[in-house]
CSV table of C-alpha atoms in Angstrom, one decimal:
chain,number,residue,atom,x,y,z
A,1,MET,CA,157.7,-58.4,-55.6
A,2,ASP,CA,154.0,-58.7,-56.4
A,3,VAL,CA,153.4,-55.5,-58.3
A,4,ALA,CA,149.7,-56.2,-58.9
A,5,GLU,CA,149.1,-56.6,-55.2
A,6,ILE,CA,151.1,-53.4,-54.5
A,7,ARG,CA,149.1,-51.4,-57.1
A,8,ASP,CA,145.9,-52.4,-55.4
A,9,GLN,CA,147.1,-50.5,-52.3
A,10,ILE,CA,147.7,-47.3,-54.3
A,11,PRO,CA,144.4,-45.7,-55.3
A,12,GLY,CA,145.8,-43.0,-57.6
A,13,LEU,CA,147.1,-45.7,-60.0
A,14,ARG,CA,143.6,-46.5,-61.2
A,15,PHE,CA,143.5,-43.4,-63.4
A,16,GLY,CA,145.3,-43.5,-66.7
A,17,VAL,CA,149.0,-44.4,-67.1
A,18,TYR,CA,151.1,-42.8,-64.4
A,19,LEU,CA,154.8,-42.3,-65.2
A,20,ASN,CA,155.6,-39.1,-63.2
A,21,THR,CA,156.7,-40.4,-59.8
A,22,GLY,CA,159.7,-38.0,-60.2
A,23,GLY,CA,157.2,-35.2,-60.1
A,24,VAL,CA,154.7,-36.4,-57.5
A,25,GLY,CA,154.7,-40.0,-56.1
A,26,GLN,CA,151.5,-42.0,-55.8
A,27,ALA,CA,150.9,-42.5,-52.1
A,28,PRO,CA,149.5,-45.8,-50.8
A,29,ALA,CA,146.2,-45.7,-49.0
A,30,SER,CA,147.9,-46.1,-45.7
A,31,VAL,CA,149.5,-42.7,-46.0
A,32,SER,CA,146.2,-40.8,-46.3
A,33,GLN,CA,144.7,-43.0,-43.7
A,34,ALA,CA,147.4,-42.1,-41.2
A,35,ILE,CA,146.9,-38.4,-41.8
A,36,THR,CA,143.1,-38.7,-41.7
A,37,ALA,CA,143.3,-40.6,-38.4
A,38,GLY,CA,145.5,-37.8,-37.0
A,39,TYR,CA,143.0,-35.0,-38.0
A,40,ARG,CA,140.1,-37.0,-36.6
A,41,LEU,CA,141.5,-36.9,-33.1
A,42,MET,CA,140.5,-33.2,-33.1
A,43,ALA,CA,137.6,-33.2,-35.6
A,44,ASP,CA,135.8,-35.9,-33.6
A,45,GLY,CA,136.2,-34.0,-30.4
A,46,ARG,CA,138.5,-36.5,-28.7
A,47,LEU,CA,141.2,-33.8,-28.2
A,48,SER,CA,141.1,-30.1,-27.7
A,49,PRO,CA,143.1,-28.1,-30.2
A,50,ILE,CA,146.0,-27.5,-27.9
A,51,ASP,CA,146.1,-31.2,-26.8
A,52,TRP,CA,145.9,-32.2,-30.5
A,53,TYR,CA,148.7,-29.9,-31.4
A,54,GLU,CA,150.9,-31.4,-28.6
A,55,ALA,CA,150.0,-35.0,-29.6
A,56,MET,CA,150.9,-34.3,-33.3
A,57,SER,CA,154.1,-32.6,-32.3
A,58,LYS,CA,155.0,-35.6,-30.2
A,59,ALA,CA,154.2,-38.0,-33.0
A,60,ALA,CA,156.3,-35.9,-35.4
A,61,SER,CA,159.2,-35.9,-33.0
A,62,GLU,CA,159.5,-39.6,-33.5
A,63,ILE,CA,159.9,-39.3,-37.3
A,64,PRO,CA,163.6,-38.2,-37.5
A,65,ALA,CA,164.6,-41.5,-35.9
A,66,LYS,CA,162.5,-43.4,-38.5
A,67,ILE,CA,164.1,-41.4,-41.3
A,68,ALA,CA,167.5,-41.9,-39.9
A,69,ASP,CA,167.1,-45.6,-39.6
A,70,PHE,CA,165.9,-45.9,-43.2
A,71,PHE,CA,168.7,-43.8,-44.6
A,72,GLY,CA,171.7,-44.7,-42.5
A,73,ALA,CA,172.0,-41.7,-40.2
A,74,ASP,CA,171.5,-40.7,-36.5
A,75,SER,CA,168.2,-39.2,-35.4
A,76,THR,CA,170.2,-36.1,-34.1
A,77,GLU,CA,171.3,-35.4,-37.7
A,78,ILE,CA,167.8,-35.1,-39.2
A,79,ALA,CA,165.7,-31.8,-39.4
A,80,LEU,CA,162.1,-31.9,-40.7
A,81,THR,CA,161.4,-29.5,-43.6
A,82,MET,CA,158.6,-28.8,-46.0
A,83,SER,CA,160.8,-29.2,-49.2
A,84,THR,CA,164.2,-29.6,-50.7
A,85,GLY,CA,164.3,-25.8,-51.1
A,86,ASP,CA,163.8,-25.4,-47.4
A,87,GLY,CA,166.9,-27.6,-46.7
A,88,PHE,CA,169.0,-25.6,-49.2
A,89,GLY,CA,167.9,-22.4,-47.5
A,90,MET,CA,169.0,-23.7,-44.1
A,91,VAL,CA,172.4,-24.7,-45.3
A,92,LEU,CA,173.2,-21.8,-47.7
A,93,GLY,CA,171.9,-19.3,-45.2
A,94,GLY,CA,173.5,-20.9,-42.2
A,95,LEU,CA,177.1,-21.0,-43.4
A,96,ARG,CA,179.5,-18.1,-43.3
A,97,TRP,CA,180.6,-16.9,-46.7
A,98,GLU,CA,183.3,-14.6,-48.1
A,99,PRO,CA,183.1,-12.8,-51.5
A,100,GLY,CA,184.8,-15.1,-54.1
A,101,ASP,CA,184.0,-18.4,-52.4
A,102,GLU,CA,183.2,-20.9,-55.1
A,103,VAL,CA,180.2,-23.3,-55.3
A,104,LEU,CA,180.3,-26.1,-57.8
A,105,ILE,CA,177.0,-27.2,-59.4
A,106,THR,CA,176.3,-29.5,-62.3
A,107,SER,CA,175.0,-28.6,-65.8
A,108,GLU,CA,171.6,-30.2,-64.9
A,109,GLU,CA,170.2,-28.8,-61.7
A,110,HIS,CA,166.6,-28.4,-60.8
A,111,PRO,CA,165.5,-24.7,-60.8
A,112,VAL,CA,164.8,-24.6,-57.1
A,113,PRO,CA,168.3,-25.4,-55.8
A,114,LEU,CA,169.8,-23.6,-58.7
A,115,GLN,CA,168.0,-20.4,-57.8
A,116,ALA,CA,169.0,-20.9,-54.1
A,117,VAL,CA,172.7,-20.9,-55.2
A,118,GLN,CA,172.1,-18.0,-57.5
A,119,GLY,CA,170.6,-16.1,-54.6
A,120,LEU,CA,173.7,-16.9,-52.5
A,121,ALA,CA,175.9,-15.4,-55.3
A,122,ASP,CA,173.7,-12.3,-55.4
A,123,ARG,CA,173.8,-11.8,-51.6
A,124,GLU,CA,177.3,-12.9,-50.6
A,125,GLY,CA,179.3,-12.6,-53.8
A,126,ALA,CA,179.9,-16.3,-54.2
A,127,VAL,CA,181.1,-17.6,-57.5
A,128,ILE,CA,179.1,-20.4,-59.2
A,129,LYS,CA,181.1,-22.9,-61.3
A,130,GLU,CA,179.3,-25.4,-63.5
A,131,VAL,CA,180.5,-29.0,-64.1
A,132,GLU,CA,179.3,-30.5,-67.3
A,133,LEU,CA,177.8,-33.9,-66.8
A,134,ASP,CA,178.6,-37.2,-68.6
A,135,HIS,CA,177.3,-40.7,-68.5
A,136,GLY,CA,180.8,-42.0,-67.5
A,137,LYS,CA,181.5,-42.1,-63.8
A,138,ASP,CA,185.3,-41.6,-64.3
A,139,VAL,CA,184.6,-38.6,-66.6
A,140,ILE,CA,182.4,-37.0,-64.0
A,141,LEU,CA,185.0,-37.4,-61.3
A,142,GLU,CA,187.7,-36.0,-63.5
A,143,ARG,CA,185.7,-33.0,-64.3
A,144,VAL,CA,184.8,-32.3,-60.7
A,145,GLU,CA,188.5,-32.6,-59.7
A,146,ARG,CA,189.5,-30.2,-62.4
A,147,ALA,CA,186.9,-27.7,-61.3
A,148,ILE,CA,188.1,-27.5,-57.7
A,149,THR,CA,190.3,-24.5,-56.8
A,150,PRO,CA,191.7,-23.2,-53.5
A,151,ARG,CA,188.5,-21.0,-53.3
A,152,THR,CA,186.0,-23.9,-53.7
A,153,ARG,CA,183.9,-23.9,-50.5
A,154,LEU,CA,180.9,-26.1,-51.4
A,155,ILE,CA,180.0,-28.8,-53.9
A,156,CYS,CA,176.2,-28.6,-54.5
A,157,PHE,CA,175.0,-31.5,-56.7
A,158,SER,CA,171.9,-33.6,-57.4
A,159,HIS,CA,172.4,-37.2,-56.3
A,160,VAL,CA,170.2,-38.2,-59.3
A,161,THR,CA,169.6,-35.4,-61.8
A,162,THR,CA,166.1,-34.3,-62.4
A,163,ASP,CA,166.0,-34.4,-66.2
A,164,SER,CA,168.2,-37.2,-67.5
A,165,GLY,CA,168.2,-39.2,-64.3
A,166,THR,CA,172.0,-39.5,-64.2
A,167,LEU,CA,173.1,-41.1,-60.9
A,168,LEU,CA,176.3,-39.3,-59.7
A,169,PRO,CA,179.1,-41.1,-57.9
A,170,ALA,CA,178.2,-39.4,-54.7
A,171,GLY,CA,180.5,-41.4,-52.4
A,172,GLU,CA,183.6,-40.7,-54.5
A,173,ILE,CA,182.7,-37.1,-54.9
A,174,CYS,CA,182.3,-36.7,-51.1
A,175,ALA,CA,185.6,-38.4,-50.4
A,176,LEU,CA,187.3,-36.1,-53.0
A,177,ALA,CA,185.7,-33.0,-51.3
A,178,ARG,CA,186.5,-34.0,-47.8
A,179,ALA,CA,190.2,-34.7,-48.6
A,180,ARG,CA,190.3,-31.0,-49.7
A,181,GLY,CA,188.3,-29.5,-46.9
A,182,ILE,CA,185.3,-28.8,-49.1
A,183,LEU,CA,181.7,-29.2,-47.9
A,184,THR,CA,179.1,-31.2,-49.8
A,185,LEU,CA,175.4,-30.5,-50.1
A,186,TRP,CA,173.2,-32.9,-52.1
A,187,ASP,CA,169.7,-32.6,-53.6
A,188,GLY,CA,168.3,-36.0,-52.9
A,189,CYS,CA,164.7,-35.6,-54.2
A,190,GLN,CA,165.2,-38.0,-57.2
A,191,ALA,CA,167.2,-40.5,-55.2
A,192,VAL,CA,165.4,-41.1,-51.9
A,193,GLY,CA,162.8,-43.8,-52.3
A,194,GLN,CA,164.1,-44.8,-55.7
A,195,LEU,CA,167.5,-46.0,-54.8
A,196,PRO,CA,169.2,-47.2,-51.5
A,197,VAL,CA,170.7,-44.2,-49.8
A,198,ASP,CA,173.2,-44.6,-46.9
A,199,LEU,CA,174.0,-41.1,-45.7
A,200,HIS,CA,176.8,-42.2,-43.4
A,201,GLY,CA,178.2,-44.5,-46.0
A,202,MET,CA,178.0,-41.8,-48.6
A,203,GLY,CA,180.0,-39.4,-46.4
A,204,CYS,CA,178.2,-36.2,-47.3
A,205,ASP,CA,177.9,-33.1,-45.0
A,206,PHE,CA,174.4,-32.1,-46.0
A,207,TYR,CA,171.6,-33.8,-47.8
A,208,ALA,CA,168.3,-32.1,-48.5
A,209,THR,CA,165.1,-33.7,-50.0
A,210,ASN,CA,161.4,-33.6,-50.1
A,211,CYS,CA,159.4,-36.8,-49.3
A,212,TYR,CA,156.6,-36.5,-51.9
A,213,LYS,CA,158.2,-38.0,-54.9
A,214,TRP,CA,159.7,-41.5,-54.8
A,215,LEU,CA,159.1,-41.7,-51.1
A,216,LEU,CA,155.3,-41.5,-51.7
A,217,ALA,CA,154.7,-39.2,-48.7
A,218,PRO,CA,152.5,-36.1,-48.5
A,219,ILE,CA,153.4,-32.8,-50.3
A,220,GLY,CA,154.7,-30.4,-47.8
A,221,THR,CA,157.1,-32.8,-46.2
A,222,GLY,CA,160.9,-33.2,-46.4
A,223,PHE,CA,164.1,-33.5,-44.4
A,224,LEU,CA,167.6,-32.1,-44.1
A,225,TYR,CA,170.5,-34.3,-43.0
A,226,VAL,CA,173.3,-32.4,-41.2
A,227,ARG,CA,176.3,-34.5,-40.4
A,228,ARG,CA,177.0,-34.3,-36.7
A,229,ASP,CA,180.5,-32.9,-36.8
A,230,VAL,CA,179.5,-30.1,-39.2
A,231,GLN,CA,176.7,-28.9,-37.0
A,232,GLN,CA,179.3,-26.7,-35.2
A,233,ALA,CA,179.7,-24.7,-38.4
A,234,LEU,CA,176.1,-24.4,-39.5
A,235,LYS,CA,174.2,-21.6,-37.7
A,236,PRO,CA,170.3,-21.8,-37.4
A,237,LEU,CA,168.5,-19.0,-39.1
A,238,ARG,CA,165.8,-18.4,-36.5
A,239,ARG,CA,167.3,-19.1,-33.1
A,240,PRO,CA,170.7,-19.0,-31.3
A,241,HIS,CA,173.1,-21.8,-32.2
A,242,ASP,CA,173.4,-24.6,-29.7
A,243,PRO,CA,176.3,-27.0,-30.7
A,244,SER,CA,175.0,-29.6,-28.3
A,245,ALA,CA,171.5,-29.7,-29.8
A,246,SER,CA,170.2,-31.9,-32.6
A,247,ALA,CA,169.7,-30.9,-36.2
A,248,ARG,CA,166.1,-30.0,-35.4
A,249,GLN,CA,167.4,-26.6,-34.2
A,250,TYR,CA,167.7,-25.7,-37.9
A,251,GLU,CA,164.0,-26.1,-38.6
A,252,MET,CA,162.3,-22.9,-39.7
A,253,GLY,CA,159.3,-23.1,-37.5
A,254,SER,CA,156.6,-25.6,-36.4
A,255,PRO,CA,156.3,-28.2,-39.1
A,256,ALA,CA,152.9,-29.4,-40.2
A,257,SER,CA,153.2,-32.3,-37.7
A,258,VAL,CA,150.2,-34.3,-38.8
A,259,LEU,CA,151.6,-34.7,-42.3
A,260,TYR,CA,154.6,-36.5,-40.9
A,261,LEU,CA,152.3,-39.3,-39.8
A,262,GLY,CA,152.1,-39.9,-43.6
A,263,VAL,CA,155.9,-40.0,-43.8
A,264,GLY,CA,156.0,-42.6,-41.2
A,265,ALA,CA,153.4,-44.6,-43.0
A,266,SER,CA,155.2,-44.4,-46.3
A,267,LEU,CA,158.4,-45.6,-44.8
A,268,ASP,CA,156.5,-48.5,-43.2
A,269,PHE,CA,154.9,-49.3,-46.5
A,270,MET,CA,158.3,-49.4,-48.4
A,271,THR,CA,159.8,-51.5,-45.7
A,272,CYS,CA,157.0,-54.0,-45.8
A,273,ILE,CA,157.2,-54.5,-49.6
A,274,GLY,CA,160.9,-55.4,-49.4
A,275,GLY,CA,162.9,-52.2,-48.6
A,276,PRO,CA,165.1,-50.0,-50.7
A,277,ARG,CA,167.1,-52.7,-52.5
A,278,ALA,CA,164.1,-54.7,-53.7
A,279,ILE,CA,162.4,-51.5,-54.8
A,280,ALA,CA,165.5,-50.3,-56.7
A,281,ALA,CA,165.9,-53.7,-58.4
A,282,GLU,CA,162.3,-53.8,-59.6
A,283,ALA,CA,162.5,-50.3,-61.1
A,284,SER,CA,165.9,-50.8,-62.6
A,285,ARG,CA,164.8,-54.0,-64.4
A,286,LYS,CA,161.9,-52.2,-66.0
A,287,ALA,CA,163.8,-49.0,-66.8
A,288,GLU,CA,166.5,-50.9,-68.6
A,289,GLY,CA,163.9,-52.7,-70.7
A,290,LEU,CA,162.2,-49.5,-71.5
A,291,TRP,CA,165.5,-47.9,-72.5
A,292,ALA,CA,166.2,-50.6,-75.0
A,293,ARG,CA,162.7,-50.5,-76.5
A,294,LEU,CA,162.7,-46.8,-77.0
A,295,ASP,CA,166.2,-46.8,-78.4
A,296,ALA,CA,165.0,-49.2,-81.1
A,297,ILE,CA,162.3,-46.8,-82.4
A,298,PRO,CA,163.5,-44.9,-85.5
A,299,GLY,CA,163.6,-41.2,-84.8
A,300,VAL,CA,163.8,-41.6,-81.0
A,301,GLN,CA,166.9,-40.5,-79.0
A,302,VAL,CA,167.3,-41.8,-75.5
A,303,VAL,CA,169.0,-39.2,-73.4
A,304,SER,CA,169.4,-41.1,-70.1
A,305,SER,CA,172.4,-43.2,-69.3
A,306,ARG,CA,172.3,-46.9,-69.7
A,307,ARG,CA,175.6,-47.5,-67.9
A,308,PRO,CA,174.9,-49.4,-64.6
A,309,GLU,CA,177.0,-47.0,-62.5
A,310,THR,CA,175.1,-43.9,-63.6
A,311,ARG,CA,171.6,-45.0,-64.6
A,312,SER,CA,168.4,-44.7,-62.5
A,313,GLY,CA,164.7,-45.3,-63.0
A,314,ILE,CA,164.4,-42.1,-65.0
A,315,VAL,CA,164.3,-42.7,-68.7
A,316,THR,CA,164.3,-39.5,-70.8
A,317,PHE,CA,163.9,-39.4,-74.6
A,318,ALA,CA,163.4,-37.0,-77.5
A,319,ILE,CA,161.6,-37.4,-80.8
A,320,ALA,CA,163.3,-35.9,-83.9
A,321,GLY,CA,161.1,-33.2,-85.3
A,322,MET,CA,159.0,-32.6,-82.2
A,323,GLU,CA,159.5,-30.4,-79.2
A,324,GLY,CA,159.5,-32.0,-75.8
A,325,ASP,CA,156.4,-30.1,-74.6
A,326,GLU,CA,154.6,-31.1,-77.9
A,327,VAL,CA,155.4,-34.8,-77.2
A,328,SER,CA,154.4,-34.5,-73.6
A,329,THR,CA,151.0,-32.9,-74.4
A,330,ALA,CA,150.2,-35.5,-77.1
A,331,LEU,CA,151.0,-38.4,-74.7
A,332,ARG,CA,148.7,-36.9,-72.0
A,333,GLN,CA,145.8,-35.9,-74.3
A,334,ARG,CA,145.8,-38.9,-76.7
A,335,TRP,CA,146.9,-41.7,-74.5
A,336,GLN,CA,146.3,-40.4,-70.9
A,337,ILE,CA,150.0,-41.0,-70.1
A,338,VAL,CA,151.1,-38.7,-67.2
A,339,GLN,CA,154.7,-37.7,-67.5
A,340,ARG,CA,156.5,-34.4,-68.0
A,341,GLY,CA,158.6,-32.4,-70.4
A,342,THR,CA,162.2,-31.7,-69.5
A,343,TYR,CA,163.9,-28.4,-68.4
A,344,MET,CA,166.8,-29.1,-70.7
A,345,THR,CA,166.8,-27.6,-74.1
A,346,ASP,CA,169.4,-29.6,-76.1
A,347,PRO,CA,167.4,-31.7,-76.9
A,348,THR,CA,164.0,-30.9,-75.4
A,349,GLY,CA,162.5,-34.2,-74.3
A,350,VAL,CA,160.1,-36.1,-72.1
A,351,ARG,CA,161.0,-37.6,-68.7
A,352,ILE,CA,159.6,-41.0,-67.8
A,353,SER,CA,159.8,-42.1,-64.2
A,354,VAL,CA,159.8,-45.8,-63.9
A,355,ALA,CA,158.8,-46.8,-60.4
A,356,PHE,CA,158.6,-50.2,-58.7
A,357,TYR,CA,154.8,-50.0,-59.0
A,358,THR,CA,154.9,-49.2,-62.8
A,359,SER,CA,153.2,-52.0,-64.7
A,360,ASP,CA,154.3,-53.7,-67.8
A,361,ALA,CA,151.0,-52.7,-69.4
A,362,GLU,CA,151.8,-49.0,-68.8
A,363,LEU,CA,155.2,-49.3,-70.4
A,364,ASP,CA,153.6,-51.2,-73.4
A,365,THR,CA,151.2,-48.3,-73.8
A,366,LEU,CA,154.0,-45.8,-73.7
A,367,VAL,CA,156.1,-47.6,-76.3
A,368,GLU,CA,153.1,-47.9,-78.7
A,369,ALA,CA,152.4,-44.2,-78.3
A,370,VAL,CA,156.0,-43.1,-78.9
A,371,THR,CA,156.2,-45.3,-81.9
A,372,THR,CA,153.1,-43.6,-83.3
A,373,LEU,CA,154.4,-40.1,-82.6
A,374,ALA,CA,157.8,-40.8,-84.1
A,375,GLY,CA,156.2,-42.1,-87.2
A,376,GLU,CA,154.0,-39.1,-87.5
A,377,ALA,CA,156.9,-36.7,-87.0
A,378,LYS,CA,158.7,-38.3,-90.0
A,379,ARG,CA,155.9,-37.6,-92.5
């Protein structure tokens, strides 16, 4: 993979050191060009507003098939959304609940899906049970199995956790759940575009994600996967249920169709540079190297897993004697390194997103900066 050539196609990488793809991905120029070309059809007077709307809607209708092909699903199982939270709302609101039904979450969920589950508990009387995470795959599976009871209705986990970047054994968890008649809903926003994701192979029931992080598509785009044979049980929130219709019946309204031209362009871009496996291999190599370099700095604790079965391109660390937000602010102000502090509080840290387009020079700058800050914190 020619990273220098790839970086030339991503204009946003020209400004500072960018290590926050897990927050917002840096889109290639082809993404903005696709969206701009769509808008110009109306702005240049080539189409009337209604003709433009119909043309963009038709173009967007082709995107579920493209998403399905990239992620190992059928086009009838993909609904277009604006965000991960949209997808969670469609699932949690579309299932029938009884007071006391249990939902399993992990100890490291992003606030948006966490609040969606908390809202479900408030409305429907569902019981939330938390599974403490670990870097060991077998430990995670054992804890999930122990948490399951006859009242467990839904397992609602992040595929890759937002703070430490722990990759969960999704396939094994889905198999465990299905054997017990439990549904699974996954937050995929830190996985799609970073790692190969095969939805049919994974065996999940629902998978919600945005497209603007590791998929490098526009903000305001996302998708929800609804496995075909569970569409009977999930009711749309804004229209009558049609068991013979596709997952697009779950969409909450008219999507911003022109933005999905950017999703198509981003998937084309990622395919052209080698596809999910090549992308994951490049990021994994760099992340493992960064993990080792940070771990060697006195006063630095690397929070993320280094085990191959549970690690990802997210490398999170803490500096003894400094709060995570303090470290994050110093990195941005003194070295122009874009990253973010973590939600977790024990310890507070900084999350580094190592993407396939991250350069060795960027990681060198980060290591030098962290070494300096750790030394200053010891004085």
